[in-house]
Structures are given as C-alpha cells and as structure tokens.
Amino acid sequence: MSKGQWYPGSMSRAVNQLREDLKAVDLVIELLDARIPFSSRNPIFPELINNKTHLVLLHKSDRAENVYTKAWLAYFKNMDTEAMAFSVQNKQDLNRILNYLKKEENRLRSGRFIRPLRMIFVGIPNVGKSTLINLFVRKAVTRTGNRPGITRGKQWIRIMPGMELLDTPGILKPKINEKTTMPLAVVGAIPAGRVDIYDAALWLIGRYLEKGKADLFIKKYQDLIPGNAEQIFEQIGISQGCLQSEGRIDTERTAALLLRDFQEGALGRFTLEEPPQ
Ligand SMILES: Nc1nc2c(ncn2[C@@H]2O[C@H](COP(=O)(O)OP(=O)(O)OP(=O)(O)O)[C@@H](O)[C@H]2O)c(=O)[nH]1
Ligand SMILES: [Mg+2]
C-alpha cells in the first residue's frame, strides 16, 4: 500500500505543509506528551525531519511519573536523540532549553555567521505547542515579521540575537491504531466522538488498577470500595451525582468527568506508556 492511501487528504496536506516548514529551519523541537511518548509520536516523523538537528521535549512532564520520564530520557539517549523533560510549571525547564539552543547555535555556526539559527516546534494537536511558543514570545527580543523572498509568508520570532522561532507550529496528527487509540483518547488528543468515552474511561481505570494505583481514585472520589473497573466506574457515577432520572448512572457524564479529572491532573501523575525494553 502506498503512503498516500494511509492518510486522509487533510493528513497529507498537513504533512506537505510540515515538509515545507522543515525546509526553512535548522533545528526541530519535537513535543511528545510525557504520559504517552510512544502514541504521541507519528511514526513518519523521523523520516520527515531527515537528519535535521532534533530535540525531543517530553512535555507536560508535571502530569507524568518521574521514574518513567527518566526511563524515556534514557531510551532517547540510547537512540542518540537529544531529549529533555519539560513542563510550563517549571521555570528551570525553559532555561535548560535556552542553554541547549545557545550551544546549538554556537556549534552550527562555528564562526561562519551567515544567518540566524531557525527552529520550529512540532507535535500532535493539544500537546502544548502554542503554550510553549507563547513562553518564547515573552522572552523574545523582537518579532521579525514577514520576509518575502526568503521565507514567504512565514513569521519569525527572534528569541535572542541569532535565534529565530517559526511562530506557527508544525502539526502532525498522531497515528491512530489499536495500540494508540486509548492512550491518545484519555489525554485528550483525539477529538470527542471518535472514541466511545465510556470505553476510554474503563480503559483508564483498568490501567490504574493494573499499576496498583486505585488508591488515587479512592483519594479523589472518597469512600470507594475496591473493585473491578466497572464497579469503580459505577461508584464514581453515584458519588459524583452523575445520575439519570430513573436513578441509573449517566455513563456519558461519569466518563466525561473522569477523563476531565485525569486530564486536569486530579488523579495524580500517571504515565501510560513505558519505553520498550
Ligand atoms: N499540565 C500541563 N499542561 C500543559 C502544559 N503545557 C500546556 N499545557 C496545556 O495543554 C493544553 C494544550 O496546550 P496548547 O499549547 O494549546 O497545545 P497545542 O499543541 O498548541 O494544541 P493545538 O493548537 O490544538 O495543536 C492547554 O490546556 C495547556 O494549558 C504543561 O507543561 N503541563
Ligand atoms: Mg496551538
């Protein structure tokens, strides 16, 4: 099967746009969700960036478990890919990126200063690209505006002398298959409606049970009696008052509440994917 048949039209348009944008940069900063580094990476990405200097950020690391974030960092190191954990909550993380960029700028230029080091943030929807661009905008020395002729239509943000960031992020939809659907759904990277949220909620409870972390549910929703995923779901519905008129629980509302609580961090730090051995 050719690659074109794998992706619907909008996907290939996005890929073509990204291919274009990548031509204009020296450095690609790829954002992965630290809770799902596997599912939040589109497998065509490594081929697309084609040996460009590349930094992986395990983003939203404040939502992930440190022990697994460390394991993922070791995994990328092992693959000779530069990677850092990142969270907007942690000021040091931004400084760490800026230091990395300064080093890269020195290394890439190595005396022959021709033009600024240019970079782009790339990642799936909702991974945090705009949030990160805004952080850099606040640090920025100037917005450089359009550069007709050189990089038509692109807006660059000069984040410090000799360093420019493309102000529109590269968006690459995740690859959705039976392995990635649920992880993407529970972090909110798949639009509602594409997945049955009851299935997603049960799957999530199942993961907490598997990891022996059901206590985080009990802490959040109180007075839960340990049980299987269905029983816990049922009790959450009752304790949170997600009921229908006949007194049965409203599964849609219960599932939505549970997923929202997970996404907002009310169910603690939780990593859904561990690196391959
Ligand atoms: N917990 C946590 N949430 C974050 C972090 N960074 C961003 N977010 C949240 O993630 C959500 C998505 O962030 P955006 O910056 O809009 O993501 P995006 O990649 O630009 O999304 P699209 O424009 O849809 O592609 C927002 O609710 C942010 O507040 C982080 O480091 N930690
Ligand atoms: Mg955005």
Tab-separated table of C-alpha atoms and ligand atoms in Angstrom:
chain	number	residue	atom	x	y	z
A	1	MET	CA	0.000	0.000	0.000
A	2	SER	CA	1.408	3.406	-0.887
A	3	LYS	CA	1.785	6.051	1.812
A	4	GLY	CA	-0.880	8.231	0.231
A	5	GLN	CA	-3.532	5.621	0.911
A	6	TRP	CA	-2.668	5.525	4.586
A	7	TYR	CA	-3.645	9.099	5.280
A	8	PRO	CA	-6.821	11.020	4.526
A	9	GLY	CA	-6.493	14.220	2.456
A	10	SER	CA	-6.109	16.614	5.374
A	11	MET	CA	-3.289	14.492	6.708
A	12	SER	CA	-1.237	14.663	3.545
A	13	ARG	CA	-1.846	18.417	3.311
A	14	ALA	CA	-0.556	18.784	6.858
A	15	VAL	CA	2.426	16.603	6.008
A	16	ASN	CA	3.197	18.685	2.921
A	17	GLN	CA	2.934	21.902	4.930
A	18	LEU	CA	5.267	20.476	7.523
A	19	ARG	CA	7.711	19.313	4.855
A	20	GLU	CA	7.787	22.896	3.549
A	21	ASP	CA	8.251	24.424	7.002
A	22	LEU	CA	11.023	21.992	7.826
A	23	LYS	CA	12.982	23.190	4.805
A	24	ALA	CA	13.169	26.639	6.415
A	25	VAL	CA	14.662	25.542	9.735
A	26	ASP	CA	17.932	24.232	11.116
A	27	LEU	CA	16.512	22.733	14.263
A	28	VAL	CA	13.309	20.834	15.049
A	29	ILE	CA	11.894	20.734	18.554
A	30	GLU	CA	9.526	17.794	18.757
A	31	LEU	CA	6.959	17.834	21.549
A	32	LEU	CA	5.803	14.482	22.868
A	33	ASP	CA	3.354	14.002	25.700
A	34	ALA	CA	5.408	12.634	28.606
A	35	ARG	CA	2.498	10.347	29.563
A	36	ILE	CA	2.360	8.766	26.112
A	37	PRO	CA	5.691	9.310	24.332
A	38	PHE	CA	5.004	6.383	22.031
A	39	SER	CA	1.462	7.247	20.919
A	40	SER	CA	2.108	10.984	20.657
A	41	ARG	CA	4.807	10.459	18.042
A	42	ASN	CA	3.715	9.939	14.476
A	43	PRO	CA	5.962	7.199	13.074
A	44	ILE	CA	6.537	9.128	9.843
A	45	PHE	CA	8.137	11.961	11.789
A	46	PRO	CA	11.720	10.629	11.956
A	47	GLU	CA	11.675	10.194	8.175
A	48	LEU	CA	10.252	13.701	7.645
A	49	ILE	CA	12.922	15.517	9.606
A	50	ASN	CA	15.584	13.808	7.608
A	51	ASN	CA	18.694	14.139	9.781
A	52	LYS	CA	17.991	17.688	10.927
A	53	THR	CA	19.190	18.648	14.375
A	54	HIS	CA	16.437	17.462	16.628
A	55	LEU	CA	15.432	17.989	20.249
A	56	VAL	CA	12.667	15.940	21.866
A	57	LEU	CA	10.725	17.526	24.717
A	58	LEU	CA	8.745	15.209	26.970
A	59	HIS	CA	6.119	17.824	27.553
A	60	LYS	CA	3.547	18.089	30.371
A	61	SER	CA	6.036	16.159	32.471
A	62	ASP	CA	4.261	17.548	35.539
A	63	ARG	CA	1.492	15.043	34.706
A	64	ALA	CA	3.807	12.075	34.228
A	65	GLU	CA	5.633	9.899	36.763
A	66	ASN	CA	9.264	10.954	37.150
A	67	VAL	CA	10.578	7.417	37.189
A	68	TYR	CA	9.163	6.731	33.705
A	69	THR	CA	10.112	10.146	32.367
A	70	LYS	CA	13.690	9.314	33.382
A	71	ALA	CA	13.393	5.939	31.679
A	72	TRP	CA	12.187	7.623	28.472
A	73	LEU	CA	15.075	10.111	28.615
A	74	ALA	CA	17.476	7.169	28.880
A	75	TYR	CA	15.708	5.498	25.966
A	76	PHE	CA	16.177	8.545	23.727
A	77	LYS	CA	19.768	8.944	24.853
A	78	ASN	CA	20.333	5.370	23.825
A	79	MET	CA	18.924	6.225	20.389
A	80	ASP	CA	21.327	9.194	20.154
A	81	THR	CA	18.396	11.596	20.273
A	82	GLU	CA	18.697	14.662	22.466
A	83	ALA	CA	15.735	14.762	24.861
A	84	MET	CA	14.588	16.796	27.874
A	85	ALA	CA	11.630	16.713	30.199
A	86	PHE	CA	9.576	19.851	30.069
A	87	SER	CA	6.711	21.466	31.918
A	88	VAL	CA	5.457	25.040	31.754
A	89	GLN	CA	5.200	24.875	35.534
A	90	ASN	CA	8.959	24.555	35.898
A	91	LYS	CA	10.955	27.704	35.117
A	92	GLN	CA	14.244	25.801	35.072
A	93	ASP	CA	12.997	23.743	32.135
A	94	LEU	CA	12.780	26.816	29.903
A	95	ASN	CA	16.300	27.877	30.868
A	96	ARG	CA	17.543	24.396	30.079
A	97	ILE	CA	16.142	24.655	26.547
A	98	LEU	CA	17.616	28.123	26.075
A	99	ASN	CA	21.025	26.846	27.151
A	100	TYR	CA	20.725	23.962	24.723
A	101	LEU	CA	19.798	26.380	21.928
A	102	LYS	CA	22.771	28.618	22.694
A	103	LYS	CA	25.070	25.625	22.460
A	104	GLU	CA	23.484	24.516	19.202
A	105	GLU	CA	23.788	27.995	17.783
A	106	ASN	CA	27.496	28.048	18.594
A	107	ARG	CA	28.006	24.579	17.251
A	108	LEU	CA	26.090	25.078	13.996
A	109	ARG	CA	27.557	28.485	13.231
A	110	SER	CA	31.091	27.687	14.363
A	111	GLY	CA	32.326	31.129	13.382
A	112	ARG	CA	30.736	31.336	9.929
A	113	PHE	CA	27.837	33.612	10.916
A	114	ILE	CA	25.578	33.746	7.887
A	115	ARG	CA	22.027	33.884	9.243
A	116	PRO	CA	20.165	33.117	12.447
A	117	LEU	CA	19.588	29.634	13.750
A	118	ARG	CA	15.975	28.882	12.872
A	119	MET	CA	13.727	26.441	14.619
A	120	ILE	CA	10.194	25.100	14.771
A	121	PHE	CA	8.036	23.325	17.331
A	122	VAL	CA	6.325	20.213	16.030
A	123	GLY	CA	3.755	17.964	17.657
A	124	ILE	CA	0.288	16.470	17.661
A	125	PRO	CA	-2.781	18.577	18.499
A	126	ASN	CA	-3.087	19.635	22.148
A	127	VAL	CA	0.436	18.603	23.129
A	128	GLY	CA	1.279	22.193	24.138
A	129	LYS	CA	2.908	23.825	21.108
A	130	SER	CA	1.139	27.194	21.409
A	131	THR	CA	1.790	27.362	25.143
A	132	LEU	CA	5.478	26.894	24.515
A	133	ILE	CA	5.597	29.397	21.657
A	134	ASN	CA	3.959	31.933	23.994
A	135	LEU	CA	6.644	31.318	26.603
A	136	PHE	CA	9.259	32.118	23.987
A	137	VAL	CA	7.323	35.158	22.767
A	138	ARG	CA	7.541	36.579	26.281
A	139	LYS	CA	11.300	36.019	26.182
A	140	ALA	CA	11.550	37.374	22.674
A	141	VAL	CA	13.579	40.404	21.753
A	142	THR	CA	11.572	41.149	18.590
A	143	ARG	CA	9.051	39.751	16.213
A	144	THR	CA	10.785	39.798	12.899
A	145	GLY	CA	7.743	39.856	10.616
A	146	ASN	CA	7.450	38.541	7.106
A	147	ARG	CA	10.471	38.013	4.977
A	148	PRO	CA	9.167	37.950	1.438
A	149	GLY	CA	11.520	36.255	-0.922
A	150	ILE	CA	13.425	34.359	1.724
A	151	THR	CA	10.722	32.573	3.634
A	152	ARG	CA	7.485	33.594	2.037
A	153	GLY	CA	4.591	34.110	4.428
A	154	LYS	CA	6.401	32.854	7.476
A	155	GLN	CA	6.559	34.818	10.707
A	156	TRP	CA	9.653	34.502	12.803
A	157	ILE	CA	10.103	35.390	16.435
A	158	ARG	CA	13.630	36.441	17.353
A	159	ILE	CA	14.015	34.834	20.748
A	160	MET	CA	17.541	36.126	21.196
A	161	PRO	CA	20.204	37.500	18.897
A	162	GLY	CA	20.962	34.928	16.249
A	163	MET	CA	17.994	32.717	17.057
A	164	GLU	CA	14.568	32.655	15.450
A	165	LEU	CA	11.487	30.562	16.019
A	166	LEU	CA	8.760	29.972	13.453
A	167	ASP	CA	5.608	31.282	15.101
A	168	THR	CA	3.296	28.680	13.556
A	169	PRO	CA	3.835	25.210	14.927
A	170	GLY	CA	4.210	22.112	12.809
A	171	ILE	CA	1.201	19.905	13.343
A	172	LEU	CA	1.338	16.218	12.671
A	173	LYS	CA	-1.702	14.162	13.547
A	174	PRO	CA	-0.988	11.079	15.603
A	175	LYS	CA	-1.174	7.681	14.032
A	176	ILE	CA	-4.363	6.099	15.309
A	177	ASN	CA	-4.403	2.329	15.603
A	178	GLU	CA	-5.454	-0.218	18.189
A	179	LYS	CA	-2.353	0.384	20.262
A	180	THR	CA	-2.537	4.189	20.316
A	181	THR	CA	-6.274	4.989	20.331
A	182	MET	CA	-6.953	4.728	24.067
A	183	PRO	CA	-3.754	6.460	25.231
A	184	LEU	CA	-4.464	9.349	22.835
A	185	ALA	CA	-8.131	9.484	23.821
A	186	VAL	CA	-7.559	9.716	27.577
A	187	VAL	CA	-5.020	12.549	27.311
A	188	GLY	CA	-7.452	14.418	25.044
A	189	ALA	CA	-5.506	14.213	21.796
A	190	ILE	CA	-8.358	12.613	19.836
A	191	PRO	CA	-11.490	14.687	19.303
A	192	ALA	CA	-14.505	13.611	21.352
A	193	GLY	CA	-16.810	11.441	19.295
A	194	ARG	CA	-14.088	9.397	17.630
A	195	VAL	CA	-13.897	7.130	20.640
A	196	ASP	CA	-16.576	5.824	22.985
A	197	ILE	CA	-15.767	7.735	26.161
A	198	TYR	CA	-17.208	5.005	28.364
A	199	ASP	CA	-14.693	2.561	26.845
A	200	ALA	CA	-11.935	5.135	27.302
A	201	ALA	CA	-12.871	5.716	30.957
A	202	LEU	CA	-12.998	1.984	31.715
A	203	TRP	CA	-9.672	1.505	29.983
A	204	LEU	CA	-8.144	4.256	32.109
A	205	ILE	CA	-9.478	2.788	35.358
A	206	GLY	CA	-8.101	-0.567	34.230
A	207	ARG	CA	-4.644	0.954	33.805
A	208	TYR	CA	-4.716	2.410	37.322
A	209	LEU	CA	-5.811	-0.976	38.687
A	210	GLU	CA	-3.076	-2.790	36.763
A	211	LYS	CA	-0.459	-0.475	38.246
A	212	GLY	CA	-1.859	-0.852	41.774
A	213	LYS	CA	-2.823	2.812	41.853
A	214	ALA	CA	-6.545	2.542	42.558
A	215	ASP	CA	-5.869	4.460	45.797
A	216	LEU	CA	-5.624	7.627	43.694
A	217	PHE	CA	-9.291	7.145	42.730
A	218	ILE	CA	-10.271	6.468	46.300
A	219	LYS	CA	-8.474	9.623	47.389
A	220	LYS	CA	-10.204	11.717	44.761
A	221	TYR	CA	-13.756	10.355	44.925
A	222	GLN	CA	-13.820	9.159	48.548
A	223	ASP	CA	-15.485	6.146	50.102
A	224	LEU	CA	-14.916	3.994	47.009
A	225	ILE	CA	-14.890	0.302	47.724
A	226	PRO	CA	-12.160	-1.521	45.776
A	227	GLY	CA	-13.499	-3.464	42.823
A	228	ASN	CA	-13.066	-4.035	39.122
A	229	ALA	CA	-13.125	-1.211	36.558
A	230	GLU	CA	-16.913	-1.403	36.030
A	231	GLN	CA	-17.598	-1.370	39.760
A	232	ILE	CA	-15.300	1.584	40.336
A	233	PHE	CA	-16.856	3.453	37.421
A	234	GLU	CA	-20.347	2.815	38.812
A	235	GLN	CA	-19.356	4.099	42.241
A	236	ILE	CA	-17.780	7.237	40.778
A	237	GLY	CA	-21.033	7.941	38.907
A	238	ILE	CA	-23.043	7.602	42.120
A	239	SER	CA	-20.650	9.528	44.372
A	240	GLN	CA	-20.399	12.391	41.867
A	241	GLY	CA	-24.151	12.560	41.344
A	242	CYS	CA	-23.975	11.685	37.649
A	243	LEU	CA	-27.440	10.127	37.659
A	244	GLN	CA	-30.304	9.840	35.235
A	245	SER	CA	-33.877	10.422	36.289
A	246	GLU	CA	-34.529	6.716	36.942
A	247	GLY	CA	-31.612	6.696	39.380
A	248	ARG	CA	-29.303	4.823	36.994
A	249	ILE	CA	-25.894	6.367	36.480
A	250	ASP	CA	-25.324	8.592	33.493
A	251	THR	CA	-22.390	6.822	31.843
A	252	GLU	CA	-21.606	9.668	29.432
A	253	ARG	CA	-21.384	12.255	32.180
A	254	THR	CA	-19.465	9.964	34.512
A	255	ALA	CA	-16.950	9.128	31.787
A	256	ALA	CA	-16.549	12.780	30.803
A	257	LEU	CA	-15.978	13.786	34.422
A	258	LEU	CA	-13.415	11.051	34.950
A	259	LEU	CA	-11.471	11.909	31.795
A	260	ARG	CA	-11.529	15.598	32.636
A	261	ASP	CA	-10.237	14.906	36.141
A	262	PHE	CA	-7.448	12.789	34.658
A	263	GLN	CA	-6.516	15.469	32.113
A	264	GLU	CA	-6.512	18.169	34.774
A	265	GLY	CA	-4.186	16.133	36.961
A	266	ALA	CA	-6.746	15.483	39.719
A	267	LEU	CA	-5.901	11.772	39.581
A	268	GLY	CA	-2.216	12.338	40.233
A	269	ARG	CA	0.750	11.850	37.981
A	270	PHE	CA	0.276	8.872	35.735
A	271	THR	CA	2.386	7.618	32.840
A	272	LEU	CA	0.510	5.417	30.398
A	273	GLU	CA	3.429	4.178	28.296
A	274	GLU	CA	6.802	2.857	29.334
A	275	PRO	CA	9.755	2.748	26.968
A	276	PRO	CA	10.425	-0.528	25.152
A	277	GLN	CA	12.978	-2.688	26.945
B	1	LIG	N1	-0.116	20.089	32.802
B	1	LIG	C1	0.391	20.790	31.779
B	1	LIG	N2	-0.438	21.287	30.850
B	1	LIG	C2	0.089	21.965	29.827
B	1	LIG	C3	1.476	22.179	29.692
B	1	LIG	N3	1.696	22.869	28.552
B	1	LIG	C4	0.484	23.085	28.009
B	1	LIG	N4	-0.491	22.545	28.761
B	1	LIG	C5	-1.946	22.572	28.496
B	1	LIG	O1	-2.224	21.757	27.365
B	1	LIG	C6	-3.325	22.275	26.638
B	1	LIG	C7	-2.978	22.397	25.167
B	1	LIG	O2	-1.960	23.363	25.015
B	1	LIG	P1	-1.723	24.152	23.623
B	1	LIG	O3	-0.474	24.943	23.806
B	1	LIG	O4	-2.950	24.855	23.223
B	1	LIG	O5	-1.455	22.933	22.643
B	1	LIG	P2	-1.208	22.953	21.063
B	1	LIG	O6	-0.186	21.914	20.802
B	1	LIG	O7	-0.911	24.330	20.598
B	1	LIG	O8	-2.605	22.469	20.544
B	1	LIG	P3	-3.238	22.687	19.050
B	1	LIG	O9	-3.171	24.136	18.739
B	1	LIG	O10	-4.622	22.144	19.225
B	1	LIG	O11	-2.430	21.838	18.121
B	1	LIG	C8	-3.680	23.598	27.296
B	1	LIG	O12	-4.791	23.393	28.137
B	1	LIG	C9	-2.438	23.947	28.092
B	1	LIG	O13	-2.732	24.719	29.222
B	1	LIG	C10	2.344	21.637	30.713
B	1	LIG	O14	3.579	21.733	30.702
B	1	LIG	N5	1.731	20.959	31.716
B	2	MG	MG	-1.901	25.556	19.167
